[in-house]
Amino acid sequence: MNTKSIDFSRFSSIRIGPVVEVALIEEDVVPIDHVIVGSANNLLVSPTPPPLMILSKEYDFIHLEENRLRIGAATPGGKIVSFCKKKDIAHFEYLSKLPGTLGGMLKMNAGLKEYEIFNHLIAIRTQNGWISKEHLAYGYRSTSINEVVFEALFEAERGFSTEQLALFGAMRSNQPNESSAGSCFKNPTGDYAGRLIEAVGLKGLRRGAMAFSAVHANFLVNYGGGSYDDALFLIHEAQTKVLDRFGISLQCEIVLL
Ligand SMILES: Cc1cc2nc3c(=O)[nH]c(=O)nc-3n(C[C@H](O)[C@H](O)[C@H](O)COP(=O)(O)OP(=O)(O)OC[C@H]3O[C@@H](n4cnc5c(N)ncnc54)[C@H](O)[C@@H]3O)c2cc1C
């Protein structure tokens, strides 16, 4: 099996992690006991991660087939938006501001407010063949996907909206500019992780080069050269303080490897 050397301190959006020899998935051959990586926009990779794998470029494609879109799981969200704009296809505008590959977005049911990647999904293809959406469980930032997704099929309705594109761009204006992995914690039902972190006095708390952003408390940011241990310290600090004060157990949205 071919491998690829990835320096996670450069590749991951939070700029943390070692150099790892990652197995390359080609022609649907998946090595056992490996964890799949997309474009590492939601990952915190430890100095000793489990064996990792990544899809090869052959899974980066978009085909418009009548009223359906067939998209490879290694395809970046930005490329999907550009394609939809060119072909006048609706419902993917929000991906313009959501970094990641289709595989990572499907696993996380990524989205913005009520716009989620599962909304217009028809089916995914894994080693077990095509699985229709009805056979998958999904909710806010969670799905029952436990296999490598190779590709997926979506409804393709006409009507790309440049107004929506602008709206989603504006929604991002409250995000910090520093390196991060997006939201650190999932929002608990009826509340906001950022509000809770702020309420226990941790907004802006810094440890080494890592901090809960002073701009948006639920963003764990790296000012440059931040470490896994410092990130983990801050995560535990927030979980402990929020549990003690509010009885709420904050769940990580960031995936720790
Ligand atoms: C600045 C910033 C803003 C963000 N804003 C948002 C937001 O508004 N909404 C939101 O939902 N997310 C947001 N995120 C998080 C991130 O964009 C999403 O989680 C995205 O889906 C990650 O995709 P990825 O390819 O980078 O996946 P990775 O981070 O590499 O992996 C994420 C998870 O998906 C799994 N995975 C990856 N590829 C596959 C595959 N082919 N098959 C099966 N499982 C796979 C991994 O094992 C892991 O569990 C943000 C991140 C950043 C850095």
GROMACS .gro file of C-alpha atoms and ligand atoms in nm:
model
  310
    1MET     CA    1   0.000   0.000   0.000
    2ASN     CA    2   0.129   0.347  -0.089
    3THR     CA    3   0.183   0.599   0.188
    4LYS     CA    4   0.213   0.974   0.209
    5SER     CA    5   0.413   1.173   0.462
    6ILE     CA    6   0.199   1.441   0.630
    7ASP     CA    7   0.327   1.707   0.868
    8PHE     CA    8   0.019   1.779   1.078
    9SER     CA    9   0.176   2.095   1.222
   10ARG     CA   10   0.132   2.236   0.869
   11PHE     CA   11  -0.153   2.028   0.725
   12SER     CA   12  -0.405   2.059   1.010
   13SER     CA   13  -0.596   2.385   1.041
   14ILE     CA   14  -0.498   2.415   1.409
   15ARG     CA   15  -0.129   2.364   1.313
   16ILE     CA   16  -0.054   2.094   1.570
   17GLY     CA   17   0.076   1.740   1.527
   18PRO     CA   18   0.371   1.525   1.424
   19VAL     CA   19   0.494   1.411   1.084
   20VAL     CA   20   0.312   1.086   1.009
   21GLU     CA   21   0.340   0.828   0.733
   22VAL     CA   22  -0.026   0.800   0.631
   23ALA     CA   23  -0.167   0.508   0.426
   24LEU     CA   24  -0.310   0.615   0.091
   25ILE     CA   25  -0.648   0.469  -0.003
   26GLU     CA   26  -0.663   0.383  -0.372
   27GLU     CA   27  -0.917   0.173  -0.562
   28ASP     CA   28  -1.138   0.132  -0.252
   29VAL     CA   29  -0.876  -0.067  -0.057
   30VAL     CA   30  -0.901   0.029   0.311
   31PRO     CA   31  -0.634  -0.088   0.558
   32ILE     CA   32  -0.771  -0.227   0.884
   33ASP     CA   33  -0.741  -0.043   1.217
   34HIS     CA   34  -0.656   0.292   1.057
   35VAL     CA   35  -0.836   0.621   1.122
   36ILE     CA   36  -0.940   0.821   0.815
   37VAL     CA   37  -0.827   1.182   0.781
   38GLY     CA   38  -0.989   1.435   0.547
   39SER     CA   39  -0.822   1.777   0.533
   40ALA     CA   40  -0.776   1.795   0.915
   41ASN     CA   41  -0.994   2.101   0.974
   42ASN     CA   42  -1.159   1.939   1.272
   43LEU     CA   43  -0.870   1.737   1.414
   44LEU     CA   44  -0.631   1.768   1.706
   45VAL     CA   45  -0.355   1.519   1.635
   46SER     CA   46  -0.150   1.401   1.935
   47PRO     CA   47   0.224   1.324   1.925
   48THR     CA   48   0.129   0.952   1.915
   49PRO     CA   49  -0.177   0.916   1.691
   50PRO     CA   50  -0.327   0.581   1.584
   51PRO     CA   51  -0.237   0.458   1.232
   52LEU     CA   52  -0.389   0.702   0.984
   53MET     CA   53  -0.515   0.682   0.626
   54ILE     CA   54  -0.624   0.935   0.365
   55LEU     CA   55  -0.811   0.917   0.033
   56SER     CA   56  -0.603   0.957  -0.282
   57LYS     CA   57  -0.678   1.219  -0.549
   58GLU     CA   58  -0.892   0.969  -0.740
   59TYR     CA   59  -1.169   1.050  -0.487
   60ASP     CA   60  -1.162   1.421  -0.574
   61PHE     CA   61  -1.431   1.458  -0.845
   62ILE     CA   62  -1.776   1.600  -0.915
   63HIS     CA   63  -2.013   1.456  -1.176
   64LEU     CA   64  -2.351   1.603  -1.263
   65GLU     CA   65  -2.573   1.311  -1.364
   66GLU     CA   66  -2.919   1.435  -1.472
   67ASN     CA   67  -3.070   1.572  -1.149
   68ARG     CA   68  -2.805   1.427  -0.919
   69LEU     CA   69  -2.455   1.518  -0.811
   70ARG     CA   70  -2.203   1.239  -0.754
   71ILE     CA   71  -1.913   1.376  -0.552
   72GLY     CA   72  -1.590   1.207  -0.439
   73ALA     CA   73  -1.523   1.221  -0.064
   74ALA     CA   74  -1.182   1.386  -0.109
   75THR     CA   75  -1.341   1.684  -0.286
   76PRO     CA   76  -1.295   2.015  -0.098
   77GLY     CA   77  -1.610   2.211  -0.010
   78GLY     CA   78  -1.487   2.519  -0.197
   79LYS     CA   79  -1.462   2.319  -0.518
   80ILE     CA   80  -1.822   2.198  -0.473
   81VAL     CA   81  -1.944   2.558  -0.434
   82SER     CA   82  -1.755   2.670  -0.747
   83PHE     CA   83  -1.902   2.381  -0.945
   84CYS     CA   84  -2.256   2.459  -0.823
   85LYS     CA   85  -2.214   2.826  -0.907
   86LYS     CA   86  -2.101   2.742  -1.260
   87LYS     CA   87  -2.382   2.490  -1.316
   88ASP     CA   88  -2.648   2.694  -1.129
   89ILE     CA   89  -2.718   2.433  -0.859
   90ALA     CA   90  -2.881   2.522  -0.526
   91HIS     CA   91  -2.818   2.427  -0.160
   92PHE     CA   92  -2.439   2.412  -0.135
   93GLU     CA   93  -2.368   2.786  -0.094
   94TYR     CA   94  -2.290   2.752   0.280
   95LEU     CA   95  -1.991   2.528   0.205
   96SER     CA   96  -1.803   2.834   0.079
   97LYS     CA   97  -1.705   2.918   0.436
   98LEU     CA   98  -1.674   2.567   0.572
   99PRO     CA   99  -1.325   2.423   0.533
  100GLY     CA  100  -1.301   2.050   0.470
  101THR     CA  101  -1.348   1.764   0.231
  102LEU     CA  102  -1.682   1.600   0.159
  103GLY     CA  103  -1.588   1.287   0.362
  104GLY     CA  104  -1.512   1.491   0.675
  105MET     CA  105  -1.826   1.698   0.627
  106LEU     CA  106  -2.044   1.388   0.595
  107LYS     CA  107  -1.896   1.218   0.902
  108MET     CA  108  -1.950   1.537   1.109
  109ASN     CA  109  -2.280   1.634   0.941
  110ALA     CA  110  -2.110   1.969   0.906
  111GLY     CA  111  -2.315   2.281   0.853
  112LEU     CA  112  -2.416   2.633   0.942
  113LYS     CA  113  -2.731   2.676   1.149
  114GLU     CA  114  -3.011   2.482   0.972
  115TYR     CA  115  -2.800   2.420   0.661
  116GLU     CA  116  -2.636   2.078   0.699
  117ILE     CA  117  -2.464   1.846   0.453
  118PHE     CA  118  -2.722   1.571   0.518
  119ASN     CA  119  -3.011   1.797   0.404
  120HIS     CA  120  -2.986   1.709   0.034
  121LEU     CA  121  -2.794   1.382   0.063
  122ILE     CA  122  -2.933   1.076  -0.113
  123ALA     CA  123  -2.671   0.809  -0.037
  124ILE     CA  124  -2.307   0.743   0.050
  125ARG     CA  125  -2.079   0.472  -0.086
  126THR     CA  126  -1.847   0.281   0.149
  127GLN     CA  127  -1.683  -0.063   0.140
  128ASN     CA  128  -2.032  -0.202   0.199
  129GLY     CA  129  -2.165  -0.044  -0.119
  130TRP     CA  130  -2.426   0.230  -0.148
  131ILE     CA  131  -2.610   0.315   0.175
  132SER     CA  132  -2.914   0.540   0.147
  133LYS     CA  133  -2.966   0.828   0.388
  134GLU     CA  134  -3.265   0.647   0.544
  135HIS     CA  135  -3.026   0.385   0.678
  136LEU     CA  136  -2.800   0.638   0.848
  137ALA     CA  137  -2.859   0.807   1.183
  138TYR     CA  138  -2.765   1.173   1.195
  139GLY     CA  139  -2.814   1.487   1.401
  140TYR     CA  140  -2.631   1.801   1.506
  141ARG     CA  141  -2.262   1.739   1.422
  142SER     CA  142  -2.301   1.364   1.453
  143THR     CA  143  -2.373   1.066   1.231
  144SER     CA  144  -2.363   0.689   1.250
  145ILE     CA  145  -2.097   0.679   0.976
  146ASN     CA  146  -1.822   0.448   1.097
  147GLU     CA  147  -1.664   0.349   0.769
  148VAL     CA  148  -1.464   0.534   0.510
  149VAL     CA  149  -1.692   0.723   0.273
  150PHE     CA  150  -1.564   0.701  -0.086
  151GLU     CA  151  -1.829   0.913  -0.256
  152ALA     CA  152  -2.183   1.043  -0.213
  153LEU     CA  153  -2.491   1.124  -0.417
  154PHE     CA  154  -2.692   1.446  -0.371
  155GLU     CA  155  -3.007   1.601  -0.514
  156ALA     CA  156  -2.917   1.867  -0.768
  157GLU     CA  157  -3.185   2.135  -0.787
  158ARG     CA  158  -3.145   2.441  -1.007
  159GLY     CA  159  -3.089   2.785  -0.855
  160PHE     CA  160  -2.750   2.886  -0.712
  161SER     CA  161  -2.803   3.189  -0.485
  162THR     CA  162  -2.539   3.462  -0.476
  163GLU     CA  163  -2.747   3.633  -0.201
  164GLN     CA  164  -2.704   3.326   0.021
  165LEU     CA  165  -2.335   3.316  -0.060
  166ALA     CA  166  -2.300   3.672   0.071
  167LEU     CA  167  -2.516   3.592   0.375
  168PHE     CA  168  -2.297   3.296   0.474
  169GLY     CA  169  -1.987   3.512   0.429
  170ALA     CA  170  -2.129   3.769   0.671
  171MET     CA  171  -2.210   3.496   0.928
  172ARG     CA  172  -1.838   3.424   0.954
  173SER     CA  173  -1.739   3.775   1.051
  174ASN     CA  174  -1.729   3.687   1.425
  175GLN     CA  175  -1.466   3.415   1.381
  176PRO     CA  176  -1.106   3.465   1.492
  177ASN     CA  177  -0.832   3.484   1.228
  178GLU     CA  178  -0.583   3.265   1.415
  179SER     CA  179  -0.536   2.895   1.337
  180SER     CA  180  -0.809   2.677   1.488
  181ALA     CA  181  -1.010   2.364   1.424
  182GLY     CA  182  -1.342   2.550   1.420
  183SER     CA  183  -1.569   2.515   1.721
  184CYS     CA  184  -1.396   2.332   2.004
  185PHE     CA  185  -1.714   2.202   2.170
  186LYS     CA  186  -2.060   2.116   2.042
  187ASN     CA  187  -2.332   2.351   2.162
  188PRO     CA  188  -2.530   2.178   2.439
  189THR     CA  189  -2.906   2.165   2.373
  190GLY     CA  190  -3.058   2.509   2.422
  191ASP     CA  191  -2.728   2.680   2.501
  192TYR     CA  192  -2.397   2.786   2.349
  193ALA     CA  193  -2.058   2.643   2.438
  194GLY     CA  194  -1.903   2.989   2.383
  195ARG     CA  195  -2.144   3.149   2.633
  196LEU     CA  196  -2.065   2.884   2.895
  197ILE     CA  197  -1.687   2.918   2.849
  198GLU     CA  198  -1.721   3.294   2.886
  199ALA     CA  199  -1.946   3.258   3.191
  200VAL     CA  200  -1.682   3.053   3.377
  201GLY     CA  201  -1.422   3.319   3.296
  202LEU     CA  202  -1.218   3.130   3.039
  203LYS     CA  203  -1.272   3.351   2.734
  204GLY     CA  204  -0.925   3.465   2.629
  205LEU     CA  205  -0.751   3.218   2.867
  206ARG     CA  206  -0.407   3.137   2.728
  207ARG     CA  207  -0.176   2.846   2.798
  208GLY     CA  208   0.151   2.850   2.607
  209ALA     CA  209   0.056   2.952   2.252
  210MET     CA  210  -0.298   2.810   2.282
  211ALA     CA  211  -0.602   3.008   2.396
  212PHE     CA  212  -0.979   3.026   2.401
  213SER     CA  213  -1.014   3.316   2.161
  214ALA     CA  214  -1.103   3.657   2.300
  215VAL     CA  215  -1.310   3.705   1.980
  216HIS     CA  216  -1.518   3.386   2.010
  217ALA     CA  217  -1.466   3.177   2.326
  218ASN     CA  218  -1.553   2.842   2.162
  219PHE     CA  219  -1.259   2.871   1.923
  220LEU     CA  220  -0.941   2.713   2.058
  221VAL     CA  221  -0.675   2.909   1.872
  222ASN     CA  222  -0.305   2.861   1.812
  223TYR     CA  223  -0.095   3.179   1.814
  224GLY     CA  224   0.195   2.984   1.662
  225GLY     CA  225   0.386   2.680   1.788
  226GLY     CA  226   0.105   2.570   2.023
  227SER     CA  227   0.122   2.218   2.166
  228TYR     CA  228  -0.119   1.927   2.196
  229ASP     CA  229  -0.071   1.924   2.575
  230ASP     CA  230  -0.162   2.291   2.609
  231ALA     CA  231  -0.469   2.241   2.390
  232LEU     CA  232  -0.573   1.943   2.601
  233PHE     CA  233  -0.517   2.138   2.924
  234LEU     CA  234  -0.755   2.413   2.806
  235ILE     CA  235  -1.016   2.161   2.689
  236HIS     CA  236  -1.015   1.987   3.030
  237GLU     CA  237  -1.020   2.321   3.212
  238ALA     CA  238  -1.335   2.430   3.026
  239GLN     CA  239  -1.505   2.092   3.072
  240THR     CA  240  -1.432   2.087   3.446
  241LYS     CA  241  -1.536   2.447   3.515
  242VAL     CA  242  -1.856   2.428   3.308
  243LEU     CA  243  -1.952   2.097   3.472
  244ASP     CA  244  -1.888   2.233   3.823
  245ARG     CA  245  -2.082   2.556   3.768
  246PHE     CA  246  -2.366   2.450   3.535
  247GLY     CA  247  -2.375   2.068   3.558
  248ILE     CA  248  -2.328   2.057   3.179
  249SER     CA  249  -2.081   1.815   3.026
  250LEU     CA  250  -1.925   1.985   2.722
  251GLN     CA  251  -1.867   1.741   2.436
  252CYS     CA  252  -1.572   1.800   2.203
  253GLU     CA  253  -1.660   1.880   1.845
  254ILE     CA  254  -1.286   1.867   1.767
  255VAL     CA  255  -1.181   1.506   1.705
  256LEU     CA  256  -0.879   1.407   1.918
  257LEU     CA  257  -0.645   1.153   1.760
  258LIG     C1  258  -1.212   2.816   1.071
  258LIG     C2  259  -1.302   2.695   1.077
  258LIG     C3  260  -1.439   2.713   1.075
  258LIG     C4  261  -1.525   2.601   1.082
  258LIG     N1  262  -1.660   2.621   1.081
  258LIG     C5  263  -1.742   2.515   1.082
  258LIG     C6  264  -1.885   2.533   1.075
  258LIG     O1  265  -1.936   2.643   1.066
  258LIG     N2  266  -1.962   2.423   1.077
  258LIG     C7  267  -1.911   2.298   1.086
  258LIG     O2  268  -1.988   2.202   1.086
  258LIG     N3  269  -1.778   2.278   1.094
  258LIG     C8  270  -1.692   2.383   1.092
  258LIG     N4  271  -1.558   2.363   1.100
  258LIG     C9  272  -1.505   2.225   1.114
  258LIG    C10  273  -1.473   2.159   0.980
  258LIG     O3  274  -1.486   2.252   0.876
  258LIG    C11  275  -1.569   2.043   0.952
  258LIG     O4  276  -1.575   1.953   1.059
  258LIG    C12  277  -1.530   1.965   0.826
  258LIG     O5  278  -1.629   1.872   0.803
  258LIG    C13  279  -1.397   1.893   0.842
  258LIG     O6  280  -1.365   1.827   0.720
  258LIG     P1  281  -1.222   1.762   0.700
  258LIG     O7  282  -1.215   1.703   0.564
  258LIG     O8  283  -1.116   1.861   0.732
  258LIG     O9  284  -1.227   1.644   0.806
  258LIG     P2  285  -1.119   1.604   0.917
  258LIG    O10  286  -1.103   1.716   1.014
  258LIG    O11  287  -0.995   1.554   0.853
  258LIG    O12  288  -1.194   1.483   0.988
  258LIG    C14  289  -1.312   1.505   1.064
  258LIG    C15  290  -1.379   1.371   1.093
  258LIG    O13  291  -1.425   1.314   0.972
  258LIG    C16  292  -1.372   1.183   0.953
  258LIG     N5  293  -1.352   1.165   0.809
  258LIG    C17  294  -1.274   1.236   0.725
  258LIG     N6  295  -1.284   1.191   0.599
  258LIG    C18  296  -1.371   1.085   0.602
  258LIG    C19  297  -1.421   0.994   0.503
  258LIG     N7  298  -1.383   1.000   0.376
  258LIG     N8  299  -1.507   0.898   0.543
  258LIG    C20  300  -1.546   0.889   0.674
  258LIG     N9  301  -1.501   0.971   0.771
  258LIG    C21  302  -1.415   1.070   0.735
  258LIG    C22  303  -1.243   1.182   1.036
  258LIG    O14  304  -1.207   1.051   1.076
  258LIG    C23  305  -1.284   1.268   1.155
  258LIG    O15  306  -1.359   1.191   1.248
  258LIG    C24  307  -1.470   2.471   1.091
  258LIG    C25  308  -1.330   2.454   1.092
  258LIG    C26  309  -1.246   2.565   1.085
  258LIG    C27  310  -1.099   2.543   1.085
   0.00000   0.00000   0.00000
